[in-house]
Short mmCIF file of C-alpha atoms and ligand atoms in Angstrom, two decimals:
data_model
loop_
_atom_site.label_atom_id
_atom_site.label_comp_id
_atom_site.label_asym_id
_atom_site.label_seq_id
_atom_site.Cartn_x
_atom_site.Cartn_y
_atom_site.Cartn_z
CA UNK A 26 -8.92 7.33 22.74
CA UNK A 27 -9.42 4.43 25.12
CA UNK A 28 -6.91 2.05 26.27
CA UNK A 29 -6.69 -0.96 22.90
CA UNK A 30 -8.43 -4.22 24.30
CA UNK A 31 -5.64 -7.12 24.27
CA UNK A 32 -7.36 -10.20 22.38
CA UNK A 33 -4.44 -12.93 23.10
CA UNK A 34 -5.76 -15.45 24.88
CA UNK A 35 -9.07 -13.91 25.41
CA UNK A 36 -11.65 -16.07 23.68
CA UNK A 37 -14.74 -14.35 24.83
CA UNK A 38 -13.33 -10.73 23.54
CA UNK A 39 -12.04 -12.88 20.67
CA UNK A 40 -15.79 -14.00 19.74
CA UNK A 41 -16.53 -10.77 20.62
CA UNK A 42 -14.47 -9.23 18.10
CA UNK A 43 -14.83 -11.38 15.13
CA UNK A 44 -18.88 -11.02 15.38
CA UNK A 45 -18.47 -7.23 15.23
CA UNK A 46 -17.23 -6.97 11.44
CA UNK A 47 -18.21 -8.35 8.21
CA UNK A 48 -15.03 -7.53 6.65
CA UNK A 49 -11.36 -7.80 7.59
CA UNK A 50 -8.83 -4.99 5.82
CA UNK A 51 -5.49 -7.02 6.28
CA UNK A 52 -2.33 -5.14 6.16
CA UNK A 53 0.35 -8.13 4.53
CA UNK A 54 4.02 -7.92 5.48
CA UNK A 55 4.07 -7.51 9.40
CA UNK A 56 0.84 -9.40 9.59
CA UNK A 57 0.79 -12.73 7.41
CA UNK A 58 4.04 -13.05 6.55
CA UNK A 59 8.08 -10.98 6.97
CA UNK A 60 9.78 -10.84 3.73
CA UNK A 61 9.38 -14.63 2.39
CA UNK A 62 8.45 -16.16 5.51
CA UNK A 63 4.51 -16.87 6.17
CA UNK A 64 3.41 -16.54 10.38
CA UNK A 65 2.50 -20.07 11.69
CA UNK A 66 -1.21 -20.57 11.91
CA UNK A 67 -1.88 -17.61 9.16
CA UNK A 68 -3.56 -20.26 6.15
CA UNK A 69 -5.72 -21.74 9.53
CA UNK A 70 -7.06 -18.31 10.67
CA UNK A 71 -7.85 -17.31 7.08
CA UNK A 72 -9.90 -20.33 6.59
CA UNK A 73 -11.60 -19.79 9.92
CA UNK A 74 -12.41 -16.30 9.47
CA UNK A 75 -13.45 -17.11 5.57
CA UNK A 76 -15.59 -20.11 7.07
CA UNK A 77 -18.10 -17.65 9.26
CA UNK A 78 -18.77 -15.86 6.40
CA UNK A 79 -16.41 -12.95 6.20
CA UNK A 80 -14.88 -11.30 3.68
CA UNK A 81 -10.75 -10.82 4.03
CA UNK A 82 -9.33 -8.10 1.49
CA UNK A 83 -5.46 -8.04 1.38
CA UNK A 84 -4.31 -4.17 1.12
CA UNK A 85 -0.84 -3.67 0.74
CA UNK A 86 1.37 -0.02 0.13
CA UNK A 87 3.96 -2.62 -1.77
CA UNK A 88 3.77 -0.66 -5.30
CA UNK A 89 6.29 -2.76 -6.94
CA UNK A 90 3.63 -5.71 -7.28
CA UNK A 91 0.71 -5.68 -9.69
CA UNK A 92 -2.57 -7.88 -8.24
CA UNK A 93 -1.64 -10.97 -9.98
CA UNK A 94 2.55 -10.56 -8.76
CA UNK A 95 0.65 -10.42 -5.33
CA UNK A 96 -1.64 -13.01 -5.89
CA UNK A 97 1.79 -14.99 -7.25
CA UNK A 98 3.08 -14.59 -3.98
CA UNK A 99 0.24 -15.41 -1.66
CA UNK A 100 -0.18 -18.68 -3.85
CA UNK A 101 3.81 -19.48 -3.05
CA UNK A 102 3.04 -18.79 0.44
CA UNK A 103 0.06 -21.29 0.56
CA UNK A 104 -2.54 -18.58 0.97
CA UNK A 105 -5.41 -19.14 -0.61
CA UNK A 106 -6.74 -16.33 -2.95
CA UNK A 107 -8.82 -14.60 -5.71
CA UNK A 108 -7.10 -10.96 -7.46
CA UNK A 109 -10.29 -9.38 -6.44
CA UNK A 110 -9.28 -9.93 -3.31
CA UNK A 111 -5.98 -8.26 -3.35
CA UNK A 112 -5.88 -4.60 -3.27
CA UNK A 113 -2.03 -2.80 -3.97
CA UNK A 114 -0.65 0.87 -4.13
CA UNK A 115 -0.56 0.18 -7.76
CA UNK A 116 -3.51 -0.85 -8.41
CA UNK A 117 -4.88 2.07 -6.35
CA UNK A 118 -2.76 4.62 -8.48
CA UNK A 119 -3.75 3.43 -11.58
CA UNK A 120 -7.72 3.48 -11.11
CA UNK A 121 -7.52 6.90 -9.47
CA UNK A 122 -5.94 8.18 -12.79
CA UNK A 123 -8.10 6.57 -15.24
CA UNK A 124 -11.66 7.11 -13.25
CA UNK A 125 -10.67 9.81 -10.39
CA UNK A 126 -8.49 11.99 -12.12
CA UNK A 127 -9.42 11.47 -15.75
CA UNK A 128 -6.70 13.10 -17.71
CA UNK A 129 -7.91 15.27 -20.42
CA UNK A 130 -7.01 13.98 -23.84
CA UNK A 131 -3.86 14.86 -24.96
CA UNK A 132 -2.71 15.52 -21.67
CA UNK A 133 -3.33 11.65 -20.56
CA UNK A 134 -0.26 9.99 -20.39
CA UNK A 135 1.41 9.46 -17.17
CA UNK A 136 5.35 9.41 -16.51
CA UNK A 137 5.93 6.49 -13.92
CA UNK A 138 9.39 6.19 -11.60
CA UNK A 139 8.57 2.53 -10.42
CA UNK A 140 8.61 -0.83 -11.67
CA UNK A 141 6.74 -3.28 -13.91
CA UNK A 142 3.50 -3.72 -11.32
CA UNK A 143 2.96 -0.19 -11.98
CA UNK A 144 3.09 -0.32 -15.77
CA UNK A 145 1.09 -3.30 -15.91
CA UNK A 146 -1.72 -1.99 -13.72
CA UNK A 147 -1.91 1.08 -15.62
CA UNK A 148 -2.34 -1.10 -18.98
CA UNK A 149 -5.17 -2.83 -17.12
CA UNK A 150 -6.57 0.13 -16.72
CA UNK A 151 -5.52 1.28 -20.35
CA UNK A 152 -3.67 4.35 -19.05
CA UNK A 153 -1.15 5.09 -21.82
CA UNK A 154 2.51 5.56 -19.99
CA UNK A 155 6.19 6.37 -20.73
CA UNK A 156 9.28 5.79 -18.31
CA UNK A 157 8.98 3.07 -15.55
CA UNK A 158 11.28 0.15 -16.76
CA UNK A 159 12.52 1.26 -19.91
CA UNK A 160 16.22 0.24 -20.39
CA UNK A 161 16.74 3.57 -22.03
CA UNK A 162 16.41 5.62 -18.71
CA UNK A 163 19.19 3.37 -17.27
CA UNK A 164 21.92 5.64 -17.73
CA UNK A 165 24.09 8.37 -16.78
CA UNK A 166 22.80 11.89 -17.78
CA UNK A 167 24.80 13.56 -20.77
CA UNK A 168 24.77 16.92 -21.99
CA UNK A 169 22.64 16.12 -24.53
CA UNK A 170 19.95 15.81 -21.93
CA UNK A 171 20.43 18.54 -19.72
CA UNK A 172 19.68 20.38 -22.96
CA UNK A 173 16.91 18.85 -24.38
CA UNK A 174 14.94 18.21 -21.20
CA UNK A 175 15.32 22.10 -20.60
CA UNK A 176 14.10 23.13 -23.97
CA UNK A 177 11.36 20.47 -23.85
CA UNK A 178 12.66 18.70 -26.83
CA UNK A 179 12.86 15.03 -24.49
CA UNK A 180 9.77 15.65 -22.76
CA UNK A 181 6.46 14.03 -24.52
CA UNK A 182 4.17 16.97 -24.47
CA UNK A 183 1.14 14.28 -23.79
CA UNK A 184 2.24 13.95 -20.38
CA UNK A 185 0.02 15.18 -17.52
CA UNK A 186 1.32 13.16 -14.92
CA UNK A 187 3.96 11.65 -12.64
CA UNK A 188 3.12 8.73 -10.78
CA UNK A 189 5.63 7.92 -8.10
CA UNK A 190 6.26 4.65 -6.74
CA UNK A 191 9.31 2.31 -5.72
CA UNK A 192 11.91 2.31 -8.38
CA UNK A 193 15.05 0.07 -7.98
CA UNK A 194 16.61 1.83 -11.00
CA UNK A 195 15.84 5.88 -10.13
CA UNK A 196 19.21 7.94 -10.99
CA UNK A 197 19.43 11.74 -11.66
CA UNK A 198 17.85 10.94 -15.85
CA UNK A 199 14.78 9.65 -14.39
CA UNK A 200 14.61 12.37 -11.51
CA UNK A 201 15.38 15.07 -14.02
CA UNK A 202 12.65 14.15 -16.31
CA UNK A 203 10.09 14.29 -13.27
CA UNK A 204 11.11 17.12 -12.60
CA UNK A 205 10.36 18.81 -15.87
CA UNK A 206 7.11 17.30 -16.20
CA UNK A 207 6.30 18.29 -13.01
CA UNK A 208 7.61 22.27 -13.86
CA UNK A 209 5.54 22.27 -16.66
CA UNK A 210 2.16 21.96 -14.59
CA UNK A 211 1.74 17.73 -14.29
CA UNK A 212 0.02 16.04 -11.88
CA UNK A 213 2.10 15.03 -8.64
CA UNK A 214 1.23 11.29 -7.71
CA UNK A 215 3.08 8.82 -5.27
CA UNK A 216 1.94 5.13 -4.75
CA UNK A 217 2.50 5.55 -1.38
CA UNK A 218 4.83 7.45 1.17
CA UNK A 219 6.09 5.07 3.30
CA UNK A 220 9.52 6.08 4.30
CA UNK A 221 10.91 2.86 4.43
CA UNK A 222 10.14 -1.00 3.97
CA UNK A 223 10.63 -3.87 5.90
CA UNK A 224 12.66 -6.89 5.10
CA UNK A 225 14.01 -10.07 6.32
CA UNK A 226 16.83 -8.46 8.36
CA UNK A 227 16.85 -4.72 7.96
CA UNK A 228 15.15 -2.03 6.44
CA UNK A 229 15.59 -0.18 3.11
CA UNK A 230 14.01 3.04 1.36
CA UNK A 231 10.68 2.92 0.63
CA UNK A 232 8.77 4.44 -1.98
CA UNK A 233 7.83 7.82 0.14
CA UNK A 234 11.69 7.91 -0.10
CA UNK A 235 12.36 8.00 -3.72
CA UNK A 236 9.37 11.13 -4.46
CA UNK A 237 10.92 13.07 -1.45
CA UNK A 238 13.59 14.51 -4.13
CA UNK A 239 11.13 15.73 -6.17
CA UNK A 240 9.04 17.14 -3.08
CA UNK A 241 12.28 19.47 -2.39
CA UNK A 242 12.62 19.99 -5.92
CA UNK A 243 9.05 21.74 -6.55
CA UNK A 244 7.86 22.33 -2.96
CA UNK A 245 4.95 20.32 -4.38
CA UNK A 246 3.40 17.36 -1.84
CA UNK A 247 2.33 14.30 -4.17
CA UNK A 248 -1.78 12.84 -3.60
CA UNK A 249 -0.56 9.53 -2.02
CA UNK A 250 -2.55 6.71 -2.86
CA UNK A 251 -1.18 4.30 -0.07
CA UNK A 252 -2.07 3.75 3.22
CA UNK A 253 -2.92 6.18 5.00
CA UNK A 254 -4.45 7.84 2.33
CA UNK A 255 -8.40 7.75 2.82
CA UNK A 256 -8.08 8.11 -2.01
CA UNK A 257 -7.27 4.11 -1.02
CA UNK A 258 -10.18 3.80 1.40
CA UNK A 259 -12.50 5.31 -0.69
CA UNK A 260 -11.11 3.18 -3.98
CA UNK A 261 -12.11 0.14 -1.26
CA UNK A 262 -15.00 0.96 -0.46
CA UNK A 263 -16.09 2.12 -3.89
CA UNK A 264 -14.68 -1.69 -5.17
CA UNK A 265 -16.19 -4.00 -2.49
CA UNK A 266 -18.93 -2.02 -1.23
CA UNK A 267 -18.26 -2.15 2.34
CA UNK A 268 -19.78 -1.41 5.57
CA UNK A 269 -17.55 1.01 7.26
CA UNK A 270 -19.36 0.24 10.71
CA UNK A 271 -18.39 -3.48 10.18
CA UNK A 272 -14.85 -3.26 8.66
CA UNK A 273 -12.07 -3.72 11.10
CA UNK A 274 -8.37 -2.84 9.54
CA UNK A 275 -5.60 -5.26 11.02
CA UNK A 276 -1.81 -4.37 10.87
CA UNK A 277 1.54 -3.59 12.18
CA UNK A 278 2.23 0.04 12.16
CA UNK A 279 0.25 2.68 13.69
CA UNK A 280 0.88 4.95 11.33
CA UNK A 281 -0.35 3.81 8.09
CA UNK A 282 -2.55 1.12 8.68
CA UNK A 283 -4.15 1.96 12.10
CA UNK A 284 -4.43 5.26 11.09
CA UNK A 285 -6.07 4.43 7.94
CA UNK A 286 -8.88 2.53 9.20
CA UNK A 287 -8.71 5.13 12.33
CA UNK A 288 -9.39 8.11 9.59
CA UNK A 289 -11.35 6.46 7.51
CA UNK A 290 -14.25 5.72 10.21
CA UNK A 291 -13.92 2.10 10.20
CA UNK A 292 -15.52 0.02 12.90
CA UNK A 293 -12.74 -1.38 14.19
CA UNK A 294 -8.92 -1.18 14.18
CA UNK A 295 -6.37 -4.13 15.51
CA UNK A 296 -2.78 -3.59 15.48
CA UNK A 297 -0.43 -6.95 15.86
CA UNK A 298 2.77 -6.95 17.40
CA UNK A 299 4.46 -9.56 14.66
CA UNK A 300 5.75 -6.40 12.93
CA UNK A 301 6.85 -3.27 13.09
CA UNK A 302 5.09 -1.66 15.79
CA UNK A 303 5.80 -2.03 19.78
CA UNK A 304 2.99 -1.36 22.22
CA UNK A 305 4.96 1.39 23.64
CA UNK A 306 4.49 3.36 20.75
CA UNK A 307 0.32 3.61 21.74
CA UNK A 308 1.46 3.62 24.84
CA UNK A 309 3.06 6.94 24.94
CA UNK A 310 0.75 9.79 26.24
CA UNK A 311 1.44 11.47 23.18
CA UNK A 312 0.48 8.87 20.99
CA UNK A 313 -1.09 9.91 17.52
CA UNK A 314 -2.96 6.96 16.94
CA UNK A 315 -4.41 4.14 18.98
CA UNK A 316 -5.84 0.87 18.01
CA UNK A 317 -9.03 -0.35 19.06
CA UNK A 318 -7.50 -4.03 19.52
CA UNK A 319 -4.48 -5.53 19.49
CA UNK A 320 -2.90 -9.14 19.80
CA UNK A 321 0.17 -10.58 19.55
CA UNK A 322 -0.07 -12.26 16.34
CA UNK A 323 -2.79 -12.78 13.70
CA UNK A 324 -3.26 -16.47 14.63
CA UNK A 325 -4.39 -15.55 17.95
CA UNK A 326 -7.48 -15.23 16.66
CA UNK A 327 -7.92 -18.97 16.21
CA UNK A 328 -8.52 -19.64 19.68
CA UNK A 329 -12.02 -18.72 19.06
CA UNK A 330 -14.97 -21.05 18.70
CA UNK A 331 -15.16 -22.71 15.58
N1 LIG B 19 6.72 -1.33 -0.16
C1 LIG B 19 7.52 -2.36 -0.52
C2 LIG B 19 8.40 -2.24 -1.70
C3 LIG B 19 7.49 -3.54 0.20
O1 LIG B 19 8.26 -4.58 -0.17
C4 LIG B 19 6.63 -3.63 1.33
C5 LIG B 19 6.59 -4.86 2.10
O2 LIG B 19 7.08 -5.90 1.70
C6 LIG B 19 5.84 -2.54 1.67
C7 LIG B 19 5.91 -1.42 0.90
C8 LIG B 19 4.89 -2.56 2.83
O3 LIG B 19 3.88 -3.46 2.55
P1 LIG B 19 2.64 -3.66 3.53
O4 LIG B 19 1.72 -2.50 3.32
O5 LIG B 19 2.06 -4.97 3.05
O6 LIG B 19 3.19 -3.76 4.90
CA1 LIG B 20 2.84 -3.95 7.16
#
């Protein structure tokens, strides 16, 4: 791949840029905001970009969120937005079960390790569930359960998948029940598999990092639905009907987002360096993935002719 074009402070490659895509794929934390604290300049470049006529989509692997949590949070940011615009690892994961995977009936009920975005995107989507927040997974395994998860007793029998995503509350019930679901021939599913997640001042396990027990457990690899999983790009695509040619994908770590919009043929990728990512990383003769563009921050953008 060729050397990734350097936008800051470049207004001709930055008018350039912009008039080469219709759409704009942005990547969230790392990009617009870290943890609860929104990038100077982010509302203004929106608006700017928004004002010639593109279309932004905000795509996030955050699978704790449902749209309208995320749509919540952009408003208490100050970002301006619609839920149609926002697309989550949730919401991903629950329309590939109910029109990709379409459970047989009977088998359609899906056991979810997560939290309440999950649930409620997968009673959007009327995708009947069990597990997820219920208080009475919250607890210490017994006997009782050992016995009755191995004779099938505790298991629904309705169940033909586990959906995987960030769960706050996982503990050896929850990962047992998996487990047995899983055994018994259901459908491995993760909202996303990033190892980690980023916030304010450190980082902390991700949702990749609560399925990975269950990976060792069956020797099974979940479908991801996350970045970089081209099941999201195609849900996008599928959604907003978008011109691959004229999509650029903007975040902060090589590899999930550039790689997503790398794999999925896009137009156009531009990494930012207000996140995760370093340039060295691209840098390295080795490096798996290169972006297209890159800047130092999103707002760089701006100095383009308005
Ligand atoms: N997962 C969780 C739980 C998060 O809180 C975050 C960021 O806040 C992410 C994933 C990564 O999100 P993004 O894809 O917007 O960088
Ligand atoms: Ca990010």
């Amino acid at each position: 791949a060729s050397t990734p074009k350097y936008l800051t402070g470049d207004t001709a490659a930055i008018n350039e840029f912009i008039d080469r895509f219709d759409t704009f794929l942005f990547d969230c934390d790392g990009v617009l905001w870290s943890g609860d604290h929104l990038f100077e300049g982010i509302v203004e470049t929106l608006d700017f970009l928004r004002s010639k006529g593109k279309k932004v989509v905000f795509v996030t692997n955050n699978s704790t969120k449902s749209r309208q949590d995320y749509q919540k949070k952009l408003t208490n940011l100050g970002i301006p937005s619609e839920v149609d615009e926002i697309f989550a690892s949730a919401y991903s994961s629950a329309i590939y079960i109910s029109r990709i995977l379409k459970l047989p009936v009977g088998k359609n009920k899906v056991f979810v390790l997560g939290e309440s975005g999950i649930e409620s995107e997968l009673a959007t989507e009327n995708v009947p569930f069990l597990g997820g927040t219920d208080p009475a997974l919250r607890r210490d395994i017994t006997q009782a359960d050992f016995d009755a998860l191995a004779d099938g007793s505790a298991l629904d029998p309705e169940v033909g998948c586990v959906l995987a995503g960030l769960d706050f509350h996982v503990n050896y019930l929850k990962l047992s029940t998996a487990y047995q679901y899983l055994a018994r021939g259901a459908t491995f599913l993760a909202t996303n598999t990033d190892s980690t997640f980023p916030t304010s001042h450190s980082f902390f396990p991700g949702a990749g990092s609560i399925s990975v027990p269950l990976i060792n457990m069956t020797g099974q690899k979940p479908i991801a639905l996350g970045k970089p999983s081209q099941a999201m790009m195609d849900a996008i695509e599928g959604k907003f009907q978008l011109d691959r040619a004229r999509t650029c994908m903007v975040g902060d770590r090589l590899n999930t987002d550039i790689q997503f919009g790398i794999e999925g043929g896009l137009g156009g990728t531009l990494a930012v360096l207000s996140g995760v990512c370093k340039k060295e990383e691209w840098e390295a003769e080795d490096a798996p993935f290169r972006p297209a563009y890159y800047a130092d921050k999103l707002s760089d953008l701006r100095a383009a002719k308005q």
